[in-house]
Amino acid sequence: MTKIITSPSKFIQGPDELSRLSAYTERLGKKAFIIADEFVTGLVGKTVEESYAGKETGYQMALFGGECSKPEIERLCDACKSQKADVMVGIGGGKTLDTAKAVGYYNNIPVIVAPTIASTDAPTSALSVIYKENGEFEEYLMLPLNPTFVIMDTKVIASAPARLLVSGMGDALATYFEARATKRANKTTMAGGHVTEAAITLAKLCYDTQILEGLKAKLAAEKHLVTEAVEKIIEANTYLSGIGFESGGLAAAHAIHNGLTVLEETHSMYHGEKVAFGTLAQLILEDAPTAEIEEVVSFCLSVGLPVTLGDLGVKELNEEKLRKVAELSCAEGETIYNMPFEVTPDLVYAAIVTADSIGRYYKEKWA
């Protein structure tokens, strides 16, 4: 039985790390091709310029068009080649980083990603999500290697709205429970092997960090402050959860998130916010201990993550619509089949409705 763990070559985190970008790119090549969208360019462009001032290492900054699509990847691949760049850098949110990973892969050059938010665990992964030009999902691009460097400038990340950091907590909340289910079921992970002890341990540390530091980090982030709690949550949201999901496995929580996307009312919610509710539904599905469910609900309420369908914008519990959610959650190839027992749409529907009831119960109890 092959076990595999995968990760970036180097994970770098701290305040003002973007000001040292040139020092990192010069370890890998002589000229960096850097992409960022218009907003992020305005936010960090001067920092990047100052980092390279007076250095032998060169760079070229290009605007990312906003969608990680095949035409955009091809356009940036051509631009990168024309600049004779030998290091690829993406600065910004998930679509920018996924595009940078794809361009680096097709040009066969090392990749550095520098997230400006900590709202998901995607930056560390060997994966790009490819969309059509109209924003519809098209396919996953599975990459042979993780990014070479992941740079987390905690000062930049703390300047973002606190809701984004909390959304990252929701995504990370699922990590341990999904890895635990995958390990119990003896299923393979996105890394291509079975769960290692290292991956499950990092996933558990990710959960423990959320519970211990999440509320403190949220309160500090609302003031755009970098505290030790914020540092720990950024690491948990990105690195611990990133290794945990890719090498530990995904299960029901993310499948239920995917099912929830069929509800138009949820489209304004962030990925991690829907995953948080999916985590509660997974715990119901597997009949987790009441104390564990209470701890998860209490955490979600403390930081402002959804625990009911109403929190996700679903004001009416329409059975027909919710059964469509359950059916999509159980689509062929979904990660819900990493649960250690047989799963059906009927069971998922019951778990979703029960999770909503439990969320309502605790909201009223602790109001």
CSV table of C-alpha atoms in Angstrom, one decimal:
chain,number,residue,atom,x,y,z
A,1,MET,CA,0.0,0.0,0.0
A,2,THR,CA,1.7,3.2,-1.2
A,3,LYS,CA,1.5,6.3,1.0
A,4,ILE,CA,2.3,9.7,-0.4
A,5,ILE,CA,2.7,13.2,1.0
A,6,THR,CA,3.3,16.2,-1.2
A,7,SER,CA,4.1,19.8,-0.4
A,8,PRO,CA,5.8,23.0,-1.7
A,9,SER,CA,9.6,23.0,-1.5
A,10,LYS,CA,9.5,26.0,0.7
A,11,PHE,CA,6.7,27.8,2.7
A,12,ILE,CA,7.7,31.3,3.8
A,13,GLN,CA,5.5,33.4,6.2
A,14,GLY,CA,5.9,36.7,7.9
A,15,PRO,CA,5.2,40.5,7.7
A,16,ASP,CA,6.8,42.3,4.8
A,17,GLU,CA,7.9,39.1,3.0
A,18,LEU,CA,6.9,40.6,-0.4
A,19,SER,CA,9.5,43.2,0.0
A,20,ARG,CA,12.1,40.4,-0.2
A,21,LEU,CA,10.6,38.9,-3.4
A,22,SER,CA,13.7,39.6,-5.4
A,23,ALA,CA,15.8,37.6,-3.0
A,24,TYR,CA,13.6,34.6,-3.5
A,25,THR,CA,13.4,34.8,-7.2
A,26,GLU,CA,17.1,35.2,-7.6
A,27,ARG,CA,17.6,31.7,-6.0
A,28,LEU,CA,15.7,30.2,-8.9
A,29,GLY,CA,16.5,32.3,-11.9
A,30,LYS,CA,17.6,35.6,-13.5
A,31,LYS,CA,14.3,37.1,-14.6
A,32,ALA,CA,10.9,36.8,-13.0
A,33,PHE,CA,7.6,37.0,-14.9
A,34,ILE,CA,5.1,38.3,-12.3
A,35,ILE,CA,1.3,38.4,-12.8
A,36,ALA,CA,-1.3,40.2,-10.6
A,37,ASP,CA,-4.7,41.6,-11.3
A,38,GLU,CA,-5.3,45.4,-11.5
A,39,PHE,CA,-6.3,45.7,-7.8
A,40,VAL,CA,-3.4,43.7,-6.5
A,41,THR,CA,-1.0,45.5,-8.8
A,42,GLY,CA,-2.1,48.8,-7.2
A,43,LEU,CA,-1.7,47.2,-3.8
A,44,VAL,CA,1.7,45.7,-4.1
A,45,GLY,CA,3.2,47.1,-7.3
A,46,LYS,CA,5.4,49.6,-5.5
A,47,THR,CA,6.6,47.0,-3.0
A,48,VAL,CA,7.7,44.7,-5.9
A,49,GLU,CA,9.4,47.6,-7.7
A,50,GLU,CA,11.4,48.6,-4.6
A,51,SER,CA,12.3,44.9,-4.0
A,52,TYR,CA,14.1,44.8,-7.4
A,53,ALA,CA,15.6,48.3,-7.3
A,54,GLY,CA,19.4,48.1,-7.8
A,55,LYS,CA,19.4,44.3,-8.1
A,56,GLU,CA,20.9,42.3,-10.9
A,57,THR,CA,17.8,40.1,-11.0
A,58,GLY,CA,15.2,41.4,-13.4
A,59,TYR,CA,11.4,41.2,-13.6
A,60,GLN,CA,8.5,41.9,-15.8
A,61,MET,CA,5.0,42.5,-14.3
A,62,ALA,CA,1.9,41.7,-16.3
A,63,LEU,CA,-1.8,42.2,-15.6
A,64,PHE,CA,-3.8,39.1,-15.0
A,65,GLY,CA,-7.2,39.3,-16.8
A,66,GLY,CA,-9.3,37.9,-14.0
A,67,GLU,CA,-10.2,34.4,-15.2
A,68,CYS,CA,-8.0,31.3,-15.0
A,69,SER,CA,-9.1,30.2,-18.5
A,70,LYS,CA,-7.2,28.4,-21.3
A,71,PRO,CA,-7.0,31.6,-23.5
A,72,GLU,CA,-5.6,33.6,-20.6
A,73,ILE,CA,-3.1,30.9,-19.7
A,74,GLU,CA,-2.0,30.8,-23.4
A,75,ARG,CA,-1.7,34.6,-23.6
A,76,LEU,CA,0.5,34.8,-20.4
A,77,CYS,CA,2.5,31.8,-21.6
A,78,ASP,CA,3.4,33.6,-24.7
A,79,ALA,CA,4.2,36.8,-22.8
A,80,CYS,CA,6.4,34.9,-20.4
A,81,LYS,CA,8.3,33.3,-23.2
A,82,SER,CA,8.8,36.6,-25.0
A,83,GLN,CA,10.4,38.0,-21.9
A,84,LYS,CA,12.7,35.0,-21.6
A,85,ALA,CA,11.7,34.7,-18.0
A,86,ASP,CA,13.0,31.7,-16.0
A,87,VAL,CA,10.9,32.2,-12.9
A,88,MET,CA,7.0,32.4,-12.7
A,89,VAL,CA,5.4,34.5,-9.9
A,90,GLY,CA,1.7,34.9,-9.1
A,91,ILE,CA,0.5,37.5,-6.6
A,92,GLY,CA,-3.1,37.7,-5.5
A,93,GLY,CA,-6.1,35.4,-5.1
A,94,GLY,CA,-6.8,31.8,-6.1
A,95,LYS,CA,-7.4,32.3,-9.8
A,96,THR,CA,-4.2,34.4,-10.2
A,97,LEU,CA,-2.2,31.8,-8.4
A,98,ASP,CA,-3.7,28.9,-10.4
A,99,THR,CA,-2.9,30.7,-13.6
A,100,ALA,CA,0.7,31.3,-12.5
A,101,LYS,CA,1.0,27.6,-11.6
A,102,ALA,CA,-0.3,26.6,-15.1
A,103,VAL,CA,2.0,29.1,-16.9
A,104,GLY,CA,5.0,27.8,-15.0
A,105,TYR,CA,4.1,24.3,-15.8
A,106,TYR,CA,3.7,24.8,-19.6
A,107,ASN,CA,6.9,26.9,-19.7
A,108,ASN,CA,8.8,24.4,-17.5
A,109,ILE,CA,10.0,27.0,-15.1
A,110,PRO,CA,9.8,27.1,-11.2
A,111,VAL,CA,6.7,28.8,-9.7
A,112,ILE,CA,6.4,31.1,-6.7
A,113,VAL,CA,2.9,32.0,-5.4
A,114,ALA,CA,2.3,34.9,-3.0
A,115,PRO,CA,-1.4,34.9,-1.8
A,116,THR,CA,-2.8,38.3,-0.7
A,117,ILE,CA,-5.6,36.5,1.2
A,118,ALA,CA,-5.8,33.4,3.3
A,119,SER,CA,-9.3,32.3,2.4
A,120,THR,CA,-8.6,28.8,1.0
A,121,ASP,CA,-5.9,26.1,1.2
A,122,ALA,CA,-5.3,26.0,-2.6
A,123,PRO,CA,-2.0,27.9,-2.8
A,124,THR,CA,0.2,25.0,-1.7
A,125,SER,CA,-1.4,22.4,-4.1
A,126,ALA,CA,-0.3,20.9,-7.3
A,127,LEU,CA,-3.5,21.8,-9.0
A,128,SER,CA,-5.0,24.5,-11.1
A,129,VAL,CA,-8.8,25.0,-11.5
A,130,ILE,CA,-9.5,25.9,-15.1
A,131,TYR,CA,-12.6,27.9,-16.0
A,132,LYS,CA,-14.3,28.9,-19.3
A,133,GLU,CA,-14.1,32.5,-20.2
A,134,ASN,CA,-17.6,33.0,-18.9
A,135,GLY,CA,-16.6,31.8,-15.5
A,136,GLU,CA,-18.1,28.3,-15.7
A,137,PHE,CA,-15.9,25.4,-14.4
A,138,GLU,CA,-14.1,23.5,-17.2
A,139,GLU,CA,-11.6,21.1,-15.7
A,140,TYR,CA,-8.8,20.5,-13.2
A,141,LEU,CA,-5.2,20.7,-14.4
A,142,MET,CA,-3.3,18.2,-12.3
A,143,LEU,CA,0.3,19.4,-12.0
A,144,PRO,CA,3.4,17.2,-11.5
A,145,LEU,CA,4.8,19.4,-8.8
A,146,ASN,CA,3.6,21.8,-6.1
A,147,PRO,CA,4.8,25.5,-6.2
A,148,THR,CA,8.5,25.8,-5.5
A,149,PHE,CA,8.0,28.7,-3.0
A,150,VAL,CA,4.8,29.9,-1.3
A,151,ILE,CA,5.2,33.3,0.2
A,152,MET,CA,2.7,34.6,2.8
A,153,ASP,CA,3.1,38.3,3.6
A,154,THR,CA,1.0,38.4,6.8
A,155,LYS,CA,0.8,42.2,6.8
A,156,VAL,CA,-0.7,42.2,3.3
A,157,ILE,CA,-3.1,39.4,4.2
A,158,ALA,CA,-4.2,41.1,7.5
A,159,SER,CA,-5.1,44.2,5.5
A,160,ALA,CA,-7.8,42.2,3.6
A,161,PRO,CA,-11.4,42.0,5.0
A,162,ALA,CA,-11.6,39.8,8.0
A,163,ARG,CA,-14.4,37.8,6.4
A,164,LEU,CA,-11.8,36.3,3.9
A,165,LEU,CA,-9.6,35.0,6.8
A,166,VAL,CA,-12.7,33.6,8.4
A,167,SER,CA,-13.7,31.9,5.2
A,168,GLY,CA,-10.3,30.3,5.2
A,169,MET,CA,-11.1,29.0,8.6
A,170,GLY,CA,-14.2,27.4,7.2
A,171,ASP,CA,-12.3,25.6,4.5
A,172,ALA,CA,-9.6,24.5,7.0
A,173,LEU,CA,-12.3,23.3,9.5
A,174,ALA,CA,-13.1,20.4,7.2
A,175,THR,CA,-9.5,19.3,6.7
A,176,TYR,CA,-9.2,16.9,9.7
A,177,PHE,CA,-12.6,15.4,9.5
A,178,GLU,CA,-12.2,14.7,5.7
A,179,ALA,CA,-8.7,13.3,6.2
A,180,ARG,CA,-10.0,11.1,9.1
A,181,ALA,CA,-12.8,9.7,7.0
A,182,THR,CA,-10.4,9.0,4.0
A,183,LYS,CA,-8.0,7.2,6.3
A,184,ARG,CA,-10.7,5.1,7.9
A,185,ALA,CA,-12.0,4.2,4.4
A,186,ASN,CA,-8.4,3.4,3.3
A,187,LYS,CA,-9.0,5.5,0.1
A,188,THR,CA,-6.4,7.3,-2.0
A,189,THR,CA,-5.9,11.0,-1.8
A,190,MET,CA,-5.2,13.8,-4.4
A,191,ALA,CA,-1.5,13.1,-3.9
A,192,GLY,CA,-2.1,9.7,-5.5
A,193,GLY,CA,-1.5,7.4,-2.5
A,194,HIS,CA,-2.9,6.5,0.9
A,195,VAL,CA,-2.9,8.8,3.9
A,196,THR,CA,0.4,9.2,5.7
A,197,GLU,CA,0.7,9.6,9.5
A,198,ALA,CA,2.3,13.0,8.8
A,199,ALA,CA,-0.7,14.2,6.8
A,200,ILE,CA,-3.3,13.1,9.4
A,201,THR,CA,-1.2,14.7,12.1
A,202,LEU,CA,-1.0,18.0,10.3
A,203,ALA,CA,-4.7,17.9,9.6
A,204,LYS,CA,-5.4,17.4,13.3
A,205,LEU,CA,-3.1,20.3,14.2
A,206,CYS,CA,-5.0,22.4,11.6
A,207,TYR,CA,-8.2,21.7,13.5
A,208,ASP,CA,-6.8,22.3,16.9
A,209,THR,CA,-5.3,25.6,15.8
A,210,GLN,CA,-8.7,26.8,14.5
A,211,ILE,CA,-10.4,26.0,17.8
A,212,LEU,CA,-7.7,27.6,19.9
A,213,GLU,CA,-6.8,30.6,17.8
A,214,GLY,CA,-9.7,31.3,15.5
A,215,LEU,CA,-11.7,33.8,17.5
A,216,LYS,CA,-8.6,35.8,18.6
A,217,ALA,CA,-7.4,35.9,15.0
A,218,LYS,CA,-10.8,37.1,13.7
A,219,LEU,CA,-10.9,40.0,16.3
A,220,ALA,CA,-7.4,41.1,15.4
A,221,ALA,CA,-8.0,40.8,11.6
A,222,GLU,CA,-11.1,43.0,12.0
A,223,LYS,CA,-8.6,45.7,13.1
A,224,HIS,CA,-6.1,44.7,10.3
A,225,LEU,CA,-3.5,43.7,13.0
A,226,VAL,CA,-0.9,41.0,12.8
A,227,THR,CA,-0.9,39.1,16.0
A,228,GLU,CA,0.5,35.7,16.9
A,229,ALA,CA,-3.0,34.3,16.6
A,230,VAL,CA,-3.3,35.7,13.1
A,231,GLU,CA,0.0,34.2,12.1
A,232,LYS,CA,-1.1,30.8,13.4
A,233,ILE,CA,-4.4,30.9,11.6
A,234,ILE,CA,-2.8,32.0,8.3
A,235,GLU,CA,-0.4,29.0,8.6
A,236,ALA,CA,-3.3,26.7,9.4
A,237,ASN,CA,-5.6,28.0,6.6
A,238,THR,CA,-2.9,27.7,4.0
A,239,TYR,CA,-0.1,25.2,4.8
A,240,LEU,CA,-1.6,22.8,7.4
A,241,SER,CA,-4.9,22.7,5.5
A,242,GLY,CA,-3.2,22.6,2.1
A,243,ILE,CA,-1.1,19.5,3.1
A,244,GLY,CA,-4.0,18.1,5.0
A,245,PHE,CA,-6.5,18.2,2.1
A,246,GLU,CA,-4.1,17.2,-0.7
A,247,SER,CA,-2.3,14.4,1.2
A,248,GLY,CA,-5.0,13.6,3.7
A,249,GLY,CA,-8.0,13.4,1.4
A,250,LEU,CA,-11.3,15.1,0.8
A,251,ALA,CA,-14.7,13.6,1.7
A,252,ALA,CA,-18.3,14.6,2.3
A,253,ALA,CA,-17.8,18.3,3.4
A,254,HIS,CA,-16.4,19.4,0.0
A,255,ALA,CA,-18.8,17.3,-2.0
A,256,ILE,CA,-21.7,18.9,-0.1
A,257,HIS,CA,-20.1,22.3,-0.8
A,258,ASN,CA,-20.2,21.3,-4.5
A,259,GLY,CA,-23.8,20.3,-4.2
A,260,LEU,CA,-24.8,23.6,-2.5
A,261,THR,CA,-23.6,25.5,-5.6
A,262,VAL,CA,-26.8,24.4,-7.4
A,263,LEU,CA,-28.7,26.8,-5.1
A,264,GLU,CA,-28.5,30.3,-6.6
A,265,GLU,CA,-29.0,31.7,-3.1
A,266,THR,CA,-25.6,30.5,-2.1
A,267,HIS,CA,-23.6,32.1,-4.9
A,268,SER,CA,-22.8,35.2,-2.8
A,269,MET,CA,-21.1,33.0,-0.2
A,270,TYR,CA,-17.4,32.2,-0.1
A,271,HIS,CA,-16.1,28.7,-0.7
A,272,GLY,CA,-15.0,28.2,2.9
A,273,GLU,CA,-18.4,29.4,4.2
A,274,LYS,CA,-20.2,26.7,2.3
A,275,VAL,CA,-17.5,24.1,3.3
A,276,ALA,CA,-18.1,25.0,7.0
A,277,PHE,CA,-21.8,24.0,6.7
A,278,GLY,CA,-20.7,20.9,4.6
A,279,THR,CA,-18.5,20.0,7.6
A,280,LEU,CA,-21.4,20.0,10.0
A,281,ALA,CA,-23.5,17.9,7.5
A,282,GLN,CA,-20.6,15.4,7.2
A,283,LEU,CA,-20.5,15.1,11.0
A,284,ILE,CA,-24.2,14.3,11.0
A,285,LEU,CA,-23.8,11.9,8.1
A,286,GLU,CA,-21.2,9.9,10.1
A,287,ASP,CA,-23.1,10.2,13.4
A,288,ALA,CA,-20.1,12.0,15.1
A,289,PRO,CA,-20.3,12.3,19.0
A,290,THR,CA,-22.5,15.2,20.2
A,291,ALA,CA,-19.5,16.8,22.0
A,292,GLU,CA,-17.6,17.0,18.7
A,293,ILE,CA,-20.6,18.5,16.9
A,294,GLU,CA,-21.1,21.0,19.7
A,295,GLU,CA,-17.5,22.1,19.5
A,296,VAL,CA,-17.7,22.6,15.7
A,297,VAL,CA,-21.0,24.6,16.0
A,298,SER,CA,-19.6,26.7,18.9
A,299,PHE,CA,-16.5,27.6,16.9
A,300,CYS,CA,-18.5,28.5,13.8
A,301,LEU,CA,-20.8,30.7,15.8
A,302,SER,CA,-17.9,32.4,17.6
A,303,VAL,CA,-16.2,33.5,14.3
A,304,GLY,CA,-19.3,34.0,12.2
A,305,LEU,CA,-19.3,30.9,10.0
A,306,PRO,CA,-22.7,29.5,8.7
A,307,VAL,CA,-24.3,26.7,10.7
A,308,THR,CA,-27.8,26.8,9.0
A,309,LEU,CA,-29.0,27.0,5.4
A,310,GLY,CA,-30.4,30.4,6.3
A,311,ASP,CA,-26.9,31.6,7.1
A,312,LEU,CA,-26.0,30.6,3.5
A,313,GLY,CA,-28.9,32.7,2.1
A,314,VAL,CA,-31.4,29.8,1.7
A,315,LYS,CA,-34.5,31.1,3.4
A,316,GLU,CA,-36.9,28.4,2.3
A,317,LEU,CA,-36.3,24.7,2.8
A,318,ASN,CA,-37.5,23.4,-0.5
A,319,GLU,CA,-37.3,19.6,-0.5
A,320,GLU,CA,-37.0,19.3,-4.3
A,321,LYS,CA,-34.1,21.8,-4.4
A,322,LEU,CA,-32.3,20.2,-1.4
A,323,ARG,CA,-32.6,16.7,-3.0
A,324,LYS,CA,-30.9,18.2,-6.0
A,325,VAL,CA,-28.1,19.4,-3.7
A,326,ALA,CA,-27.8,15.8,-2.3
A,327,GLU,CA,-27.8,14.3,-5.8
A,328,LEU,CA,-25.0,16.6,-7.0
A,329,SER,CA,-23.1,15.9,-3.8
A,330,CYS,CA,-23.2,12.2,-4.8
A,331,ALA,CA,-22.3,12.7,-8.5
A,332,GLU,CA,-20.0,10.1,-10.0
A,333,GLY,CA,-16.4,10.7,-9.0
A,334,GLU,CA,-17.2,13.0,-6.1
A,335,THR,CA,-15.1,12.9,-2.9
A,336,ILE,CA,-18.1,11.9,-0.8
A,337,TYR,CA,-17.2,8.3,-1.8
A,338,ASN,CA,-14.1,8.6,0.5
A,339,MET,CA,-16.5,8.2,3.4
A,340,PRO,CA,-16.0,4.8,5.2
A,341,PHE,CA,-19.5,3.6,4.5
A,342,GLU,CA,-22.0,3.6,1.6
A,343,VAL,CA,-23.4,7.0,0.9
A,344,THR,CA,-26.7,7.7,-1.0
A,345,PRO,CA,-28.5,10.9,-1.9
A,346,ASP,CA,-31.2,10.1,0.6
A,347,LEU,CA,-28.6,9.9,3.4
A,348,VAL,CA,-27.1,13.2,2.3
A,349,TYR,CA,-30.4,14.9,2.1
A,350,ALA,CA,-31.2,13.8,5.7
A,351,ALA,CA,-27.8,15.0,6.9
A,352,ILE,CA,-28.2,18.4,5.3
A,353,VAL,CA,-31.7,19.0,6.8
A,354,THR,CA,-30.6,17.7,10.2
A,355,ALA,CA,-27.5,19.8,10.2
A,356,ASP,CA,-29.7,22.8,9.5
A,357,SER,CA,-32.0,21.8,12.4
A,358,ILE,CA,-29.0,21.4,14.8
A,359,GLY,CA,-27.6,24.7,13.7
A,360,ARG,CA,-30.9,26.4,14.4
A,361,TYR,CA,-31.1,24.6,17.8
A,362,TYR,CA,-27.7,25.9,19.0
A,363,LYS,CA,-28.2,29.4,17.7
A,364,GLU,CA,-31.4,29.6,19.7
A,365,LYS,CA,-29.9,27.9,22.8
A,366,TRP,CA,-26.8,30.2,22.8
A,367,ALA,CA,-28.5,33.4,21.7
